[in-house]
PDB file of C-alpha atoms in Angstrom:
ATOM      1  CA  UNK A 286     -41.649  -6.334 -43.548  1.00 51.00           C
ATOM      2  CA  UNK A 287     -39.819  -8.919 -41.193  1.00 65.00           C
ATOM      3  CA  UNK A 288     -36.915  -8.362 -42.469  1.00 69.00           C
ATOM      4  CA  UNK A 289     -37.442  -4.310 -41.934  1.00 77.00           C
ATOM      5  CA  UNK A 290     -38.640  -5.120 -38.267  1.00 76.00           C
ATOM      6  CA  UNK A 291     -35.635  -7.044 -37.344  1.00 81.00           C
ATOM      7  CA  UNK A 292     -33.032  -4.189 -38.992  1.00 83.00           C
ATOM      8  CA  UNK A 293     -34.238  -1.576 -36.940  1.00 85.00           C
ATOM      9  CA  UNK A 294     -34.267  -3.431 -33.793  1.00 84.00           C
ATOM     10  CA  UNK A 295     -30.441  -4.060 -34.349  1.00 85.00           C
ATOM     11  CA  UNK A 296     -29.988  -0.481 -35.313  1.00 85.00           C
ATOM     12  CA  UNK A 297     -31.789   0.411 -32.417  1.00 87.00           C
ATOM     13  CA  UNK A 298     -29.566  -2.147 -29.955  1.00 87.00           C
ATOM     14  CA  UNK A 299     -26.328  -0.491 -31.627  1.00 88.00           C
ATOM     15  CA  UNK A 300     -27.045   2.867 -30.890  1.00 88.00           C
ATOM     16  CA  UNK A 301     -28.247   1.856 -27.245  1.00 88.00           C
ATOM     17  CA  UNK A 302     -25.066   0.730 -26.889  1.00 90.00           C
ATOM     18  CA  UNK A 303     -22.982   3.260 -28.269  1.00 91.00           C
ATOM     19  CA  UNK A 304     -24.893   6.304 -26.436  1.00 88.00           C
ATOM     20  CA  UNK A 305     -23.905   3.532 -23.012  1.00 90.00           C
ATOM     21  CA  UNK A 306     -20.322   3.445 -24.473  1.00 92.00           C
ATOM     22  CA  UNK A 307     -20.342   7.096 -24.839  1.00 91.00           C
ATOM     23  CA  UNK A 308     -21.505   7.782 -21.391  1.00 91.00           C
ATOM     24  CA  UNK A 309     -19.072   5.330 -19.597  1.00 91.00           C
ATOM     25  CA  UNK A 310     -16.195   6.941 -21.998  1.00 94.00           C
ATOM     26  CA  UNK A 311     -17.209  10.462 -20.060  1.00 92.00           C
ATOM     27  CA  UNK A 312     -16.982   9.413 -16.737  1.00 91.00           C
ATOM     28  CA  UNK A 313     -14.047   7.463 -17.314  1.00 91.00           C
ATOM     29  CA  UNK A 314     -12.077  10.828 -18.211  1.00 93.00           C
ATOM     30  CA  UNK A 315     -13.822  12.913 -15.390  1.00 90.00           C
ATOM     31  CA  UNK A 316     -12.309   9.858 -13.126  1.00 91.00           C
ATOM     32  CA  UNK A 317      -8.729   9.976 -14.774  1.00 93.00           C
ATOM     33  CA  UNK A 318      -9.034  13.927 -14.505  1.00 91.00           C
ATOM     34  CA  UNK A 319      -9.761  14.589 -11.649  1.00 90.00           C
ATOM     35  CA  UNK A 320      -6.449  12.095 -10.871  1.00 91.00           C
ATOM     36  CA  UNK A 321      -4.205  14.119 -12.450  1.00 93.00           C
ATOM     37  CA  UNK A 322      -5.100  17.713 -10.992  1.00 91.00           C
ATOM     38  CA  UNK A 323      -4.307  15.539  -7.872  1.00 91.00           C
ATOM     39  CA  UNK A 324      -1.252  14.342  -8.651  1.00 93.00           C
ATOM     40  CA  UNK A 325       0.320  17.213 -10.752  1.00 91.00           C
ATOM     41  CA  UNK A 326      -0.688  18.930  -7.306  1.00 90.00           C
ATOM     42  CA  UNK A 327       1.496  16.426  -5.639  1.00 90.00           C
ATOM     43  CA  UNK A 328       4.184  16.691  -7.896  1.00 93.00           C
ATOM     44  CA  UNK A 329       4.670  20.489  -7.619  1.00 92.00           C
ATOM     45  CA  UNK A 330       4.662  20.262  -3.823  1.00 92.00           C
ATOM     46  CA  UNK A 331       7.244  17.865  -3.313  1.00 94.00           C
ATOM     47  CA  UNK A 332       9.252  19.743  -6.387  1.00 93.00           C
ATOM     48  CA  UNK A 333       9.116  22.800  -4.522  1.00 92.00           C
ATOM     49  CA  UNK A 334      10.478  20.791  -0.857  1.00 92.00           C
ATOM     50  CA  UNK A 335      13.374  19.452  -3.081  1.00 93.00           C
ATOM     51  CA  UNK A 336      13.990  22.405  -4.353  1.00 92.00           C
ATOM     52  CA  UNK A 337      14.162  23.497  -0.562  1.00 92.00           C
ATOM     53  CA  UNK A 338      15.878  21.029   0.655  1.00 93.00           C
ATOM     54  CA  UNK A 339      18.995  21.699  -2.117  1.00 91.00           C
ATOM     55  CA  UNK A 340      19.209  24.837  -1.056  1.00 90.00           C
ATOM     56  CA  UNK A 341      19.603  23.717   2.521  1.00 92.00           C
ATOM     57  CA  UNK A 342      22.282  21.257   1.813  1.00 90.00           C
ATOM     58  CA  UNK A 343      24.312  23.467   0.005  1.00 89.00           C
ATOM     59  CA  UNK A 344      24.331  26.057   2.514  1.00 89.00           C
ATOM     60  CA  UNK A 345      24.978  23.225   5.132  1.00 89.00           C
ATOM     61  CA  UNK A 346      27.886  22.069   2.880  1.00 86.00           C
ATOM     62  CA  UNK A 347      29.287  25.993   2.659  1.00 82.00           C
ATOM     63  CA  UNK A 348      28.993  26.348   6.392  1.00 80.00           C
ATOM     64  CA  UNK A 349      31.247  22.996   6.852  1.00 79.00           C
ATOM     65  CA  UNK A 350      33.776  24.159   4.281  1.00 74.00           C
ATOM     66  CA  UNK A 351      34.130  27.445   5.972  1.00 70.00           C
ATOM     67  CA  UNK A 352      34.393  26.525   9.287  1.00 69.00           C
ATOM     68  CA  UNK A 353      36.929  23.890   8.542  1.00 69.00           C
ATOM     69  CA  UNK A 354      39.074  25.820   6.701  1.00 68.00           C
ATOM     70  CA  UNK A 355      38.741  28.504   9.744  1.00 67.00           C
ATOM     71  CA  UNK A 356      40.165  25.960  12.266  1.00 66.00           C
ATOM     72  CA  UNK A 357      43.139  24.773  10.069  1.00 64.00           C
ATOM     73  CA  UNK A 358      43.950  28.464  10.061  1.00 58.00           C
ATOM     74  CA  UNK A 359      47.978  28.166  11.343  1.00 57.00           C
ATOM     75  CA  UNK A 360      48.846  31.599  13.519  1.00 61.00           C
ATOM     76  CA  UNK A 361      51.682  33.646  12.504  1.00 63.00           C
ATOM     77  CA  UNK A 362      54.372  32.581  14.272  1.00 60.00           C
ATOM     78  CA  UNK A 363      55.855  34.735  17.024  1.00 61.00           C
ATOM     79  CA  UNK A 364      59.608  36.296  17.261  1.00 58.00           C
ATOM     80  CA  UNK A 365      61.456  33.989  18.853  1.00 54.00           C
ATOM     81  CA  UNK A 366      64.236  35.423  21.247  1.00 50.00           C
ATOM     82  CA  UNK A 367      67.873  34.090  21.858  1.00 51.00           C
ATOM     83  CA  UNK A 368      67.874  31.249  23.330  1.00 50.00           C
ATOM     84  CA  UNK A 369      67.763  30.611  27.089  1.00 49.00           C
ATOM     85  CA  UNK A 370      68.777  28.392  28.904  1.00 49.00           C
ATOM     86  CA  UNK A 371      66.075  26.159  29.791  1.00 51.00           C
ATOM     87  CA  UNK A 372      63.992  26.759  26.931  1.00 49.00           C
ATOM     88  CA  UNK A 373      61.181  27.938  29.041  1.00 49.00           C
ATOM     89  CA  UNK A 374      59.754  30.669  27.156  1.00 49.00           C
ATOM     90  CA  UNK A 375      60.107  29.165  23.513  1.00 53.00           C
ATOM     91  CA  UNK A 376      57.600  26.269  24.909  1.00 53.00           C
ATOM     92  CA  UNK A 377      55.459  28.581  26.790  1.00 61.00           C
ATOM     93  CA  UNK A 378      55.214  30.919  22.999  1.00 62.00           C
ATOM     94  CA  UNK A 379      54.259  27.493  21.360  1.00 62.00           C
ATOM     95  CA  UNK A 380      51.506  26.123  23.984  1.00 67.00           C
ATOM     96  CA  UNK A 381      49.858  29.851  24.013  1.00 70.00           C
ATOM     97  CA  UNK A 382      49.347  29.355  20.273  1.00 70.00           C
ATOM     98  CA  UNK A 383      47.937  26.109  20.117  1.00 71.00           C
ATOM     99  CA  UNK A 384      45.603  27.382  22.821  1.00 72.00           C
ATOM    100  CA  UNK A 385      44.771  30.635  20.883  1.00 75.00           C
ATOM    101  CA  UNK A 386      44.063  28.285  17.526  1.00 71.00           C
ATOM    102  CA  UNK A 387      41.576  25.985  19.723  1.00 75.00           C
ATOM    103  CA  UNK A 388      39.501  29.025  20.896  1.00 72.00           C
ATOM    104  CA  UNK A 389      38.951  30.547  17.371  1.00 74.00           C
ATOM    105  CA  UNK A 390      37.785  27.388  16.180  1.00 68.00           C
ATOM    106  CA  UNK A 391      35.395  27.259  19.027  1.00 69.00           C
ATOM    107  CA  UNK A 392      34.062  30.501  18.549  1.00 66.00           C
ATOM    108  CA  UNK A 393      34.114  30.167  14.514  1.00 63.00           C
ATOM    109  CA  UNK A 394      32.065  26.854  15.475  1.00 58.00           C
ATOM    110  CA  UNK A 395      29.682  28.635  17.889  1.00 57.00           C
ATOM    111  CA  UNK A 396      28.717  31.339  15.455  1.00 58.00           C
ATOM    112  CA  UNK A 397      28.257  28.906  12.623  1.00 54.00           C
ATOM    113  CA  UNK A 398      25.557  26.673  14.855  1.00 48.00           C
ATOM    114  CA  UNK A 399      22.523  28.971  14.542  1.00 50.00           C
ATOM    115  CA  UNK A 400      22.953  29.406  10.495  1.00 45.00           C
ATOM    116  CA  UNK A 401      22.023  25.730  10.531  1.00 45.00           C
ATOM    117  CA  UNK A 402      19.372  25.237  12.924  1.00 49.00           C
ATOM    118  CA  UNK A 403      17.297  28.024  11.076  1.00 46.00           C
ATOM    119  CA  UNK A 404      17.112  26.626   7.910  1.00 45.00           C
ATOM    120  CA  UNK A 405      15.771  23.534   8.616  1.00 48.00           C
ATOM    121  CA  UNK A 406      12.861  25.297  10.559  1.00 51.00           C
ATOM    122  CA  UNK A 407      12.398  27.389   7.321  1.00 48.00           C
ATOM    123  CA  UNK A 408      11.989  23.493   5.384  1.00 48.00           C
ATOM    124  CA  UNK A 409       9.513  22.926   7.908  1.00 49.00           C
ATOM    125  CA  UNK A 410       7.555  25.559   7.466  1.00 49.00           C
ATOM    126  CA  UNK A 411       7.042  26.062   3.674  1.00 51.00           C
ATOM    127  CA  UNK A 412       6.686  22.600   3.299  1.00 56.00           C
ATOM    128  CA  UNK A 413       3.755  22.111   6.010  1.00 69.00           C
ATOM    129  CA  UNK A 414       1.640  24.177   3.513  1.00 74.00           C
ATOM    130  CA  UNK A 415      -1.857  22.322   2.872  1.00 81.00           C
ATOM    131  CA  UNK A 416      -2.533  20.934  -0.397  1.00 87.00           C
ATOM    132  CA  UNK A 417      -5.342  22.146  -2.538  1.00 86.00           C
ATOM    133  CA  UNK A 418      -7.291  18.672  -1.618  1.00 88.00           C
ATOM    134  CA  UNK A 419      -6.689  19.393   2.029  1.00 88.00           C
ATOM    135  CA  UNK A 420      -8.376  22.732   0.937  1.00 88.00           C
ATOM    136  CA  UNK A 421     -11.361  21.495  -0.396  1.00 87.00           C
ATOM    137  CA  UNK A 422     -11.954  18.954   1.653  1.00 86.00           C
ATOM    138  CA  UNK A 423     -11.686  20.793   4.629  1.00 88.00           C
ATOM    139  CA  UNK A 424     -14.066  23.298   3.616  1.00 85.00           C
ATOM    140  CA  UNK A 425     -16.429  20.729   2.344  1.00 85.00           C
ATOM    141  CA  UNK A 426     -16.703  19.173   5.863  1.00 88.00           C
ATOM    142  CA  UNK A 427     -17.627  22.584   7.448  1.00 89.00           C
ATOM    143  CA  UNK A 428     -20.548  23.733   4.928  1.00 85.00           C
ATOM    144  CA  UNK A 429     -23.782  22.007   6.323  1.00 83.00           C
ATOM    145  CA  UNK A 430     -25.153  22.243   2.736  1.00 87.00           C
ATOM    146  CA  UNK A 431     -24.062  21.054  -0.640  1.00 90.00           C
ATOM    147  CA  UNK A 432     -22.013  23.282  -2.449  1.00 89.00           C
ATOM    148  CA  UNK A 433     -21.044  23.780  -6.310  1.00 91.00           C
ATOM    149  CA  UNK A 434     -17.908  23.893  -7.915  1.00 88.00           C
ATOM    150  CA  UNK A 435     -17.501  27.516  -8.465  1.00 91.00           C
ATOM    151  CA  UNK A 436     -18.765  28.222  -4.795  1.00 90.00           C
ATOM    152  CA  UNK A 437     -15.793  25.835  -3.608  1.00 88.00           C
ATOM    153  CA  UNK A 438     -13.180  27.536  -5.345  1.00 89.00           C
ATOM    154  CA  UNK A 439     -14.399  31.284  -4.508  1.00 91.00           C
ATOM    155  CA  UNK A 440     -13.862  30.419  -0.745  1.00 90.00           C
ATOM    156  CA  UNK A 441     -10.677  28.815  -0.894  1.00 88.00           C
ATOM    157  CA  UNK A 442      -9.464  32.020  -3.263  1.00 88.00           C
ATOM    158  CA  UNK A 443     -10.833  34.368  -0.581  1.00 87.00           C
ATOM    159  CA  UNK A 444      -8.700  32.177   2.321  1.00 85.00           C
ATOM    160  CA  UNK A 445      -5.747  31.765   0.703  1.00 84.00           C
ATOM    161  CA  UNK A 446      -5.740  34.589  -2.118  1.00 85.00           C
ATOM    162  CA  UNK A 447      -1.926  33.675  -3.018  1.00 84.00           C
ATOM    163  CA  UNK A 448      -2.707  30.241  -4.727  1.00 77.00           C
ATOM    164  CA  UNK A 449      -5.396  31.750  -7.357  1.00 80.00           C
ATOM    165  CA  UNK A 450      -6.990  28.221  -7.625  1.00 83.00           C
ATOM    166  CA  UNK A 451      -9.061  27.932 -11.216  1.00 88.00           C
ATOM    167  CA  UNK A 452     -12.332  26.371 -10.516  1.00 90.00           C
ATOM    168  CA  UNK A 453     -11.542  24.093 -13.545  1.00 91.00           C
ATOM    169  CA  UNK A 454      -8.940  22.796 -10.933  1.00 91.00           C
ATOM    170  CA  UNK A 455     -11.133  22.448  -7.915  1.00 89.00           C
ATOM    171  CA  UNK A 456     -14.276  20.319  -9.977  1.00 91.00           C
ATOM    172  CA  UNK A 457     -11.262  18.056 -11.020  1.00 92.00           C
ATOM    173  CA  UNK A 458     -10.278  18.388  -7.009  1.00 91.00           C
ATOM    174  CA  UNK A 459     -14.072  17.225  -6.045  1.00 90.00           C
ATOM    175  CA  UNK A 460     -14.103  14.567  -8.676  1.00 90.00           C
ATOM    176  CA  UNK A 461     -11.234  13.135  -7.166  1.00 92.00           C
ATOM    177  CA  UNK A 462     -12.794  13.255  -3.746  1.00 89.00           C
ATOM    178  CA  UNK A 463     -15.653  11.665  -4.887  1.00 90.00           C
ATOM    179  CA  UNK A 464     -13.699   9.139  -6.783  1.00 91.00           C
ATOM    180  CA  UNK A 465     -12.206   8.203  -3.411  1.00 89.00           C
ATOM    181  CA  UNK A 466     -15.393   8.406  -1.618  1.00 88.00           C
ATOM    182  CA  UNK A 467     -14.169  11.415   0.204  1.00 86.00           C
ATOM    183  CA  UNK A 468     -16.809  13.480  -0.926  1.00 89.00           C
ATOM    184  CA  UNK A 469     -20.733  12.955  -2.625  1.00 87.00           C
ATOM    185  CA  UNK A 470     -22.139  14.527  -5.842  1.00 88.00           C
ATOM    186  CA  UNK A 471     -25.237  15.389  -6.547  1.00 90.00           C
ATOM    187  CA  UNK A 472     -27.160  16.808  -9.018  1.00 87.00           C
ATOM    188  CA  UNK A 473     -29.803  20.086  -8.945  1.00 86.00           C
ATOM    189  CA  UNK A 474     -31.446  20.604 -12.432  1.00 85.00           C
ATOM    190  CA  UNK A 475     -28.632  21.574 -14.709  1.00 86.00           C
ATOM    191  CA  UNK A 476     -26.254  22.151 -11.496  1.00 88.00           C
ATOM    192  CA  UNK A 477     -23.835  19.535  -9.703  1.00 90.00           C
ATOM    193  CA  UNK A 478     -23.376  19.987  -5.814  1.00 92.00           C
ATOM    194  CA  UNK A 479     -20.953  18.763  -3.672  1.00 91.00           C
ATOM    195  CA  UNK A 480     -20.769  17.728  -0.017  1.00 90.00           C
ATOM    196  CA  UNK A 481     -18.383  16.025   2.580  1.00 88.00           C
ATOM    197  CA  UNK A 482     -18.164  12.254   3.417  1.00 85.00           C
ATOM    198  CA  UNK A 483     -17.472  11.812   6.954  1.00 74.00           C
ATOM    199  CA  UNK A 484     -15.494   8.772   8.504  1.00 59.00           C
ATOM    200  CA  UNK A 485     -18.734   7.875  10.219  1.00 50.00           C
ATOM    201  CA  UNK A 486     -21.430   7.527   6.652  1.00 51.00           C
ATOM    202  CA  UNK A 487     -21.656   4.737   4.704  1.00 49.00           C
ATOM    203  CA  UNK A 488     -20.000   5.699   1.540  1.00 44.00           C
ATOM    204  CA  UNK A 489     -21.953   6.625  -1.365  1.00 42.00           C
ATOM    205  CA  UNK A 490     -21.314   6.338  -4.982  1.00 40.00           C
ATOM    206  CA  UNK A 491     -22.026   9.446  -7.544  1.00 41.00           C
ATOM    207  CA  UNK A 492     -25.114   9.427  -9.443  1.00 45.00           C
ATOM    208  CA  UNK A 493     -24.697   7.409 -12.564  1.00 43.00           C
ATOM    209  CA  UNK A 494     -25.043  10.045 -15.371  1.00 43.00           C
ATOM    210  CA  UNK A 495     -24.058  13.309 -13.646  1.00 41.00           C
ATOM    211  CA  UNK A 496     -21.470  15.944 -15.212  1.00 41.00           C
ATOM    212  CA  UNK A 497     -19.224  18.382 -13.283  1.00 39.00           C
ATOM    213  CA  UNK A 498     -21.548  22.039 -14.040  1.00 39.00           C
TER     214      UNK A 498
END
């Protein structure tokens, strides 16, 4: 009977253990997860400004080209009439076209200049678009109660309608948060809620045992 006794309390120990093992193994991936929505995020961003940017500097590079190959531009040259005696008018013919061949490069130069200042406002602009974090974090720290998952992601669809967020993609954006500390998770029954971390609170570790709803 001893012998009985003492194989069920190791069987017992083992599959304490394992069900422990099991549970860490979960919230290990939830952890890792919720890290790569984040970064993948991060990666397609700053794929998109490089793909910007290229664009940019080739039409920077075109614009150079162009206007170089403007101001090289040698003017026809001019009749030249019998010669005179003091070889007045044969200088005058050549000054006048080295002036003429300085002002079109000015001008070519002057109407070249705005082409270049607009698209690096244009950069600027697409690439000051918020990140889905910046999203969800923001809208965390307005809601005075705790919110779910789903409830996250319908109110940054209805703001920003363009990005179609999955909420698949915003519980691994929360777990992330919370991973950081950014953000707390709690748990309602068979529901997980959400809510902001501000600079101010203490931060506060997720509940051991909790899964994204």
């Amino acid at each position: 009977m001893s012998e009985t006794s003492t194989t069920t309390e190791v069987a017992s120990q083992y599959a304490a253990q394992v069900a422990a093992d099991l549970e860490s193994n979960a919230k290990e991936q939830e952890r890792i997860g919720a890290e790569v929505a984040t970064l993948q995020e991060r990666l397609t961003a700053l794929q998109h400004d490089h793909n910007v940017l290229m664009n940019i500097q080739q039409a920077l590079a075109g614009a150079t080209s162009v206007s170089a190959a403007e101001s090289t531009v040698v003017p026809s040259p001019r009749k030249e009439v019998a010669a005179e005696p003091a070889g007045g008018k044969r200088t005058r013919t050549k000054k006048d076209a080295a002036a003429q061949s300085r002002k079109t490069a000015k001008k070519t130069a002057a109407k070249k200049a705005p082409a270049t200042d607009a698209a690096p406002k244009t950069a600027a602009t697409k690439s000051s678009a918020p990140t889905l974090v910046d999203l969800v974090r923001r809208h965390l720290a307005t809601q005075h109660e705790p919110r779910s998952a789903a409830e996250v992601s319908s109110a940054v669809n209805q703001a920003h309608p363009e990005r179609a967020t999955r909420t698949t993609v915003v519980r691994n954006t929360l777990e992330g948060l919370v991973a950081k500390q950014q953000a707390q998770r709690t748990k309602q029954g068979s529901s997980v809620y959400y809510t902001a971390i501000s600079a101010q609170e203490p931060s506060a570790a997720s509940e051991p045992g909790t899964e994204a709803s």
